[in-house]
Amino acid sequence: MHQVYRAAYPLALISALATSSVFASSDPFSDVLPIGGSAVGYVLRYERATYRGAERGADHLPLYLYEGERAYLHGTSLGLKFKQDDWRADVFLRYRFEGFTHDRRPESTSGLAPREPGFDAGASLRRRMSWGTPYVELLRDASHSSEGTELRAGYWNEWQRGRLSLRPHLLVAWRNAKLNDFYYGTSDYRAGSGIDTQAGLYASYAVTESWNLLGSLIATRRSSEITGSPLAQNGLQGEAFVGFMYDFSPKQTRWAPQSKPLIVKALYGNSSDCDVLQVVRFNCTTRHTVDNTDVAAVHVGRKLIEGAGGLPVDLAGFVGVQRHFEKSYQDDFWSVMAFYKAYWHGFGWDRWARTRVGIGAGLSYSEQISQMELHDQGRRGRGNWKLLGYLDPSFDVRVAKETYVGVGVSHRSGAFGKSQFLGNVNGGSNYIYLSLESIF
């Protein structure tokens, strides 16, 4: 039998990769995954930034993808889609990769307050044609950072040969004065509205039906309103990235459970100054040593893969909401998370007591910074970020049919200061929890 390889669209990574949000196009993740499909990825990005004196080290970006019938999570975008024939319209919320943070600032911005990335609310319209896919897109700052607006028009095409896929991209973007001035203005220079242009070539190579290698070369020409700023450097903004994507979709079809019941998990946890790896190894399990804050959360999800490859490994996808009890430090608040979780349950004693070890990984957004993170980052002189990576290692024991009690860690952190998407944060918070999980 001949094995079928599917070349994943390299554009799936693009909206999440550019420090310049002008790069993000009308949803490059479109049609990459089937309905109900999921994937993960990781990329390293290198650039010649717009800011003068910007660091040139590799930027790390984890990716989590899910495609629903109407809703989707596409790397750094969360949206709703509406399709009819060759037309598609989207409304979405997207992370804007622009500006600089407390812990990673260009030399030209010394003495200035951080100008942090924000979130854009957007709407896009595209039409697939025989000669390519043109699109228009409108973005508006929704995080009260720049309060700026951007209007884009672009074009995608695709050439495919065997396992290799190439997709050229052209883009023209009009940015209003508020947007340009927020990121590139100074007390002596006011940046007005302007037009940026961009050309890029994205490549993907299907190693197997699930593993894909990705790469890209991108060139952006900024408007004179931006390059005239004392914060910016002249010339083209160059960018390249390399990475991979693992598509669970083929295995979801092959090893899907007969039904997908709803999984509900409730947990309550205490703050811990222990490192997450120390807790997992049982080297440190102390709680409330620095502060006495707590969390309570509910996770809701579905099993995506059962017994992958004939191994005792299952994969589930979850969304959750968590309440932070800050006691006397500050007001209580909420956070939300979305993550994939893998379970291993192949232990020799399962006939007497079915146990499993789980590891979840995804993203967490908090409406404010917890006391634990404020303390952890503050004592090191580091900045904080509301959007961070989320880890959920756990150990569970079955007490009834498909009902488990367990212990685990609710962990938020950056990628060791290496990811602009996660605010270049190095540190975070840990809560050791007890949980109860069942299916409905």
mmCIF file of C-alpha atoms in Angstrom, residues 143-364:
data_model
loop_
_atom_site.group_PDB
_atom_site.id
_atom_site.type_symbol
_atom_site.label_atom_id
_atom_site.label_comp_id
_atom_site.label_asym_id
_atom_site.label_seq_id
_atom_site.Cartn_x
_atom_site.Cartn_y
_atom_site.Cartn_z
ATOM 1 C CA SER A 143 -6.563 45.925 24.028
ATOM 2 C CA HIS A 144 -6.461 49.726 24.443
ATOM 3 C CA SER A 145 -2.750 49.740 23.611
ATOM 4 C CA SER A 146 -2.441 51.767 20.396
ATOM 5 C CA GLU A 147 -6.154 52.251 19.595
ATOM 6 C CA GLY A 148 -4.920 52.038 16.015
ATOM 7 C CA THR A 149 -6.464 50.709 12.809
ATOM 8 C CA GLU A 150 -4.971 48.785 9.893
ATOM 9 C CA LEU A 151 -6.499 47.938 6.506
ATOM 10 C CA ARG A 152 -4.861 45.240 4.410
ATOM 11 C CA ALA A 153 -5.202 43.807 0.927
ATOM 12 C CA GLY A 154 -3.237 40.767 -0.111
ATOM 13 C CA TYR A 155 -2.819 37.817 -2.420
ATOM 14 C CA TRP A 156 -1.808 34.179 -1.927
ATOM 15 C CA ASN A 157 -0.943 31.513 -4.473
ATOM 16 C CA GLU A 158 0.300 27.946 -4.162
ATOM 17 C CA TRP A 159 2.629 25.701 -6.128
ATOM 18 C CA GLN A 160 2.983 22.077 -5.124
ATOM 19 C CA ARG A 161 5.344 19.368 -6.342
ATOM 20 C CA GLY A 162 5.261 16.047 -4.538
ATOM 21 C CA ARG A 163 5.752 16.616 -0.834
ATOM 22 C CA LEU A 164 6.989 20.198 -1.310
ATOM 23 C CA SER A 165 4.570 23.121 -1.153
ATOM 24 C CA LEU A 166 5.528 26.732 -2.012
ATOM 25 C CA ARG A 167 3.216 29.685 -1.407
ATOM 26 C CA PRO A 168 4.133 33.209 -2.517
ATOM 27 C CA HIS A 169 2.413 36.094 -0.760
ATOM 28 C CA LEU A 170 2.017 39.816 -1.518
ATOM 29 C CA LEU A 171 0.581 42.366 0.892
ATOM 30 C CA VAL A 172 -0.226 46.091 1.027
ATOM 31 C CA ALA A 173 -1.222 47.546 4.412
ATOM 32 C CA TRP A 174 -2.479 51.026 5.313
ATOM 33 C CA ARG A 175 -1.801 51.910 8.958
ATOM 34 C CA ASN A 176 -3.351 54.956 10.589
ATOM 35 C CA ALA A 177 -1.437 57.563 12.583
ATOM 36 C CA LYS A 178 -2.457 56.209 16.001
ATOM 37 C CA LEU A 179 -1.003 52.803 15.212
ATOM 38 C CA ASN A 180 2.281 54.107 13.782
ATOM 39 C CA ASP A 181 2.780 56.757 16.449
ATOM 40 C CA PHE A 182 2.171 54.380 19.349
ATOM 41 C CA TYR A 183 4.960 52.044 18.255
ATOM 42 C CA TYR A 184 7.373 54.476 16.563
ATOM 43 C CA GLY A 185 6.607 57.985 17.822
ATOM 44 C CA THR A 186 8.667 59.941 20.361
ATOM 45 C CA SER A 187 8.254 63.231 22.199
ATOM 46 C CA ASP A 188 10.007 64.945 19.268
ATOM 47 C CA TYR A 189 8.605 62.865 16.411
ATOM 48 C CA ARG A 190 4.991 62.088 15.540
ATOM 49 C CA ALA A 191 4.490 59.257 13.064
ATOM 50 C CA GLY A 192 1.559 59.742 10.707
ATOM 51 C CA SER A 193 -0.395 57.250 8.638
ATOM 52 C CA GLY A 194 1.432 55.306 5.944
ATOM 53 C CA ILE A 195 1.466 52.322 3.604
ATOM 54 C CA ASP A 196 3.693 49.274 4.114
ATOM 55 C CA THR A 197 4.342 46.577 1.509
ATOM 56 C CA GLN A 198 5.548 43.024 1.875
ATOM 57 C CA ALA A 199 6.560 39.995 -0.195
ATOM 58 C CA GLY A 200 7.202 36.524 1.119
ATOM 59 C CA LEU A 201 7.760 32.920 0.123
ATOM 60 C CA TYR A 202 6.717 30.102 2.438
ATOM 61 C CA ALA A 203 7.697 26.461 2.103
ATOM 62 C CA SER A 204 6.497 23.216 3.637
ATOM 63 C CA TYR A 205 7.837 19.699 3.206
ATOM 64 C CA ALA A 206 5.742 16.702 4.283
ATOM 65 C CA VAL A 207 8.144 14.242 5.900
ATOM 66 C CA THR A 208 5.268 11.881 6.765
ATOM 67 C CA GLU A 209 1.500 12.174 6.830
ATOM 68 C CA SER A 210 1.815 13.962 10.194
ATOM 69 C CA TRP A 211 5.287 15.557 10.377
ATOM 70 C CA ASN A 212 5.974 18.700 8.339
ATOM 71 C CA LEU A 213 9.082 20.865 8.068
ATOM 72 C CA LEU A 214 8.491 24.572 7.460
ATOM 73 C CA GLY A 215 10.483 27.603 6.406
ATOM 74 C CA SER A 216 10.070 31.122 5.096
ATOM 75 C CA LEU A 217 11.807 34.206 3.683
ATOM 76 C CA ILE A 218 10.043 37.565 4.072
ATOM 77 C CA ALA A 219 10.884 41.167 3.127
ATOM 78 C CA THR A 220 8.906 44.193 4.374
ATOM 79 C CA ARG A 221 9.229 47.801 3.221
ATOM 80 C CA ARG A 222 8.053 50.225 5.892
ATOM 81 C CA SER A 223 6.473 53.575 5.107
ATOM 82 C CA SER A 224 8.534 56.748 5.426
ATOM 83 C CA GLU A 225 6.429 57.684 8.468
ATOM 84 C CA ILE A 226 7.983 54.727 10.293
ATOM 85 C CA THR A 227 11.539 54.798 8.886
ATOM 86 C CA GLY A 228 11.701 58.525 9.637
ATOM 87 C CA SER A 229 11.399 57.775 13.354
ATOM 88 C CA PRO A 230 14.562 57.939 15.498
ATOM 89 C CA LEU A 231 13.518 54.527 16.853
ATOM 90 C CA ALA A 232 13.593 52.850 13.428
ATOM 91 C CA GLN A 233 16.322 51.881 10.991
ATOM 92 C CA ASN A 234 16.226 52.298 7.221
ATOM 93 C CA GLY A 235 16.171 49.509 4.702
ATOM 94 C CA LEU A 236 14.050 46.414 4.314
ATOM 95 C CA GLN A 237 12.915 44.430 7.306
ATOM 96 C CA GLY A 238 14.116 40.885 6.632
ATOM 97 C CA GLU A 239 12.845 37.752 8.298
ATOM 98 C CA ALA A 240 13.319 33.991 8.106
ATOM 99 C CA PHE A 241 12.002 31.094 10.118
ATOM 100 C CA VAL A 242 12.388 27.331 10.373
ATOM 101 C CA GLY A 243 10.191 24.941 12.291
ATOM 102 C CA PHE A 244 7.951 21.913 12.307
ATOM 103 C CA MET A 245 4.294 21.038 12.692
ATOM 104 C CA TYR A 246 2.783 17.750 13.853
ATOM 105 C CA ASP A 247 -0.745 17.118 12.591
ATOM 106 C CA PHE A 248 -2.832 14.795 14.788
ATOM 107 C CA SER A 249 -5.669 14.638 12.244
ATOM 108 C CA PRO A 250 -4.755 11.368 10.434
ATOM 109 C CA LYS A 251 -4.423 9.570 13.759
ATOM 110 C CA GLN A 252 -7.592 11.130 15.109
ATOM 111 C CA THR A 253 -9.472 9.404 12.284
ATOM 112 C CA ARG A 254 -7.567 6.136 12.563
ATOM 113 C CA TRP A 255 -7.598 5.757 16.335
ATOM 114 C CA ALA A 256 -10.660 7.777 17.308
ATOM 115 C CA PRO A 257 -12.775 6.456 20.198
ATOM 116 C CA GLN A 258 -16.230 5.197 19.257
ATOM 117 C CA SER A 259 -17.756 8.188 20.972
ATOM 118 C CA LYS A 260 -16.455 11.452 22.381
ATOM 119 C CA PRO A 261 -18.051 12.018 25.792
ATOM 120 C CA LEU A 262 -17.524 15.295 27.588
ATOM 121 C CA ILE A 263 -14.680 15.277 30.123
ATOM 122 C CA VAL A 264 -15.126 17.546 33.161
ATOM 123 C CA LYS A 265 -12.385 18.121 35.727
ATOM 124 C CA ALA A 266 -12.598 20.239 38.900
ATOM 125 C CA LEU A 267 -9.512 21.162 40.919
ATOM 126 C CA TYR A 268 -8.398 23.222 43.898
ATOM 127 C CA GLY A 269 -4.772 24.216 44.416
ATOM 128 C CA ASN A 270 -2.393 26.055 46.739
ATOM 129 C CA SER A 271 0.475 28.306 45.677
ATOM 130 C CA SER A 272 3.915 26.718 45.806
ATOM 131 C CA ASP A 273 7.362 28.254 45.553
ATOM 132 C CA CYS A 274 8.686 24.924 44.231
ATOM 133 C CA ASP A 275 9.782 24.616 40.609
ATOM 134 C CA VAL A 276 7.374 22.557 38.501
ATOM 135 C CA LEU A 277 10.054 19.934 37.768
ATOM 136 C CA GLN A 278 10.798 19.628 41.479
ATOM 137 C CA VAL A 279 7.128 18.945 42.160
ATOM 138 C CA VAL A 280 6.885 16.346 39.393
ATOM 139 C CA ARG A 281 9.919 14.543 40.846
ATOM 140 C CA PHE A 282 8.463 14.864 44.378
ATOM 141 C CA ASN A 283 11.639 16.703 45.427
ATOM 142 C CA CYS A 284 9.613 19.683 46.662
ATOM 143 C CA THR A 285 5.922 19.795 47.564
ATOM 144 C CA THR A 286 5.716 22.674 50.050
ATOM 145 C CA ARG A 287 2.785 25.073 49.776
ATOM 146 C CA HIS A 288 1.988 28.588 51.025
ATOM 147 C CA THR A 289 5.651 29.215 51.850
ATOM 148 C CA VAL A 290 5.772 32.710 50.310
ATOM 149 C CA ASP A 291 2.097 33.636 49.988
ATOM 150 C CA ASN A 292 -1.136 31.831 50.819
ATOM 151 C CA THR A 293 -3.007 32.309 47.555
ATOM 152 C CA ASP A 294 -5.154 29.560 46.004
ATOM 153 C CA VAL A 295 -6.880 28.659 42.745
ATOM 154 C CA ALA A 296 -10.006 26.732 41.784
ATOM 155 C CA ALA A 297 -10.629 25.643 38.204
ATOM 156 C CA VAL A 298 -12.913 23.687 35.909
ATOM 157 C CA HIS A 299 -11.549 22.068 32.721
ATOM 158 C CA VAL A 300 -13.896 20.808 30.008
ATOM 159 C CA GLY A 301 -12.709 18.746 27.055
ATOM 160 C CA ARG A 302 -12.966 15.738 24.770
ATOM 161 C CA LYS A 303 -10.732 12.801 23.952
ATOM 162 C CA LEU A 304 -9.173 13.252 20.511
ATOM 163 C CA ILE A 305 -7.089 10.076 20.155
ATOM 164 C CA GLU A 306 -7.423 6.802 22.067
ATOM 165 C CA GLY A 307 -4.672 4.176 22.065
ATOM 166 C CA ALA A 308 -2.501 5.996 19.524
ATOM 167 C CA GLY A 309 -0.447 3.546 17.484
ATOM 168 C CA GLY A 310 -1.629 0.665 19.646
ATOM 169 C CA LEU A 311 0.155 2.197 22.661
ATOM 170 C CA PRO A 312 -1.493 2.998 26.016
ATOM 171 C CA VAL A 313 -1.457 6.702 25.128
ATOM 172 C CA ASP A 314 -4.520 8.948 24.801
ATOM 173 C CA LEU A 315 -4.758 12.598 23.726
ATOM 174 C CA ALA A 316 -7.442 15.053 24.834
ATOM 175 C CA GLY A 317 -8.143 18.737 24.223
ATOM 176 C CA PHE A 318 -9.362 21.063 27.001
ATOM 177 C CA VAL A 319 -10.509 24.600 27.681
ATOM 178 C CA GLY A 320 -10.745 25.851 31.237
ATOM 179 C CA VAL A 321 -11.582 28.726 33.530
ATOM 180 C CA GLN A 322 -9.703 29.376 36.763
ATOM 181 C CA ARG A 323 -10.495 31.607 39.737
ATOM 182 C CA HIS A 324 -7.546 33.115 41.609
ATOM 183 C CA PHE A 325 -8.087 33.721 45.332
ATOM 184 C CA GLU A 326 -5.577 36.432 46.186
ATOM 185 C CA LYS A 327 -6.617 36.775 49.849
ATOM 186 C CA SER A 328 -5.445 40.136 51.239
ATOM 187 C CA TYR A 329 -2.907 40.864 48.486
ATOM 188 C CA GLN A 330 -5.313 42.114 45.802
ATOM 189 C CA ASP A 331 -8.764 41.483 44.345
ATOM 190 C CA ASP A 332 -9.616 37.983 43.137
ATOM 191 C CA PHE A 333 -9.685 37.505 39.363
ATOM 192 C CA TRP A 334 -10.166 35.015 36.511
ATOM 193 C CA SER A 335 -7.894 33.327 34.009
ATOM 194 C CA VAL A 336 -8.658 31.039 31.066
ATOM 195 C CA MET A 337 -6.629 28.339 29.361
ATOM 196 C CA ALA A 338 -6.691 26.073 26.303
ATOM 197 C CA PHE A 339 -4.411 23.050 26.063
ATOM 198 C CA TYR A 340 -3.802 19.538 24.784
ATOM 199 C CA LYS A 341 -3.108 16.763 27.264
ATOM 200 C CA ALA A 342 -1.480 13.363 26.710
ATOM 201 C CA TYR A 343 -2.049 10.451 29.122
ATOM 202 C CA TRP A 344 0.042 7.316 29.658
ATOM 203 C CA HIS A 345 -1.757 4.462 31.420
ATOM 204 C CA GLY A 346 0.318 1.370 30.673
ATOM 205 C CA PHE A 347 1.359 0.363 34.192
ATOM 206 C CA GLY A 348 1.776 -3.236 35.341
ATOM 207 C CA TRP A 349 -0.544 -2.792 38.322
ATOM 208 C CA ASP A 350 -3.486 -1.462 36.294
ATOM 209 C CA ARG A 351 -5.500 -4.633 36.948
ATOM 210 C CA TRP A 352 -5.640 -3.681 40.625
ATOM 211 C CA ALA A 353 -5.554 0.112 40.466
ATOM 212 C CA ARG A 354 -5.724 1.864 37.107
ATOM 213 C CA THR A 355 -3.405 4.849 37.208
ATOM 214 C CA ARG A 356 -2.217 7.312 34.606
ATOM 215 C CA VAL A 357 0.347 10.064 34.184
ATOM 216 C CA GLY A 358 -0.674 13.134 32.202
ATOM 217 C CA ILE A 359 1.088 16.163 30.756
ATOM 218 C CA GLY A 360 -0.858 19.100 29.367
ATOM 219 C CA ALA A 361 0.582 21.984 27.340
ATOM 220 C CA GLY A 362 -1.083 25.089 25.941
ATOM 221 C CA LEU A 363 -1.769 28.765 26.647
ATOM 222 C CA SER A 364 -3.186 30.700 29.599
#
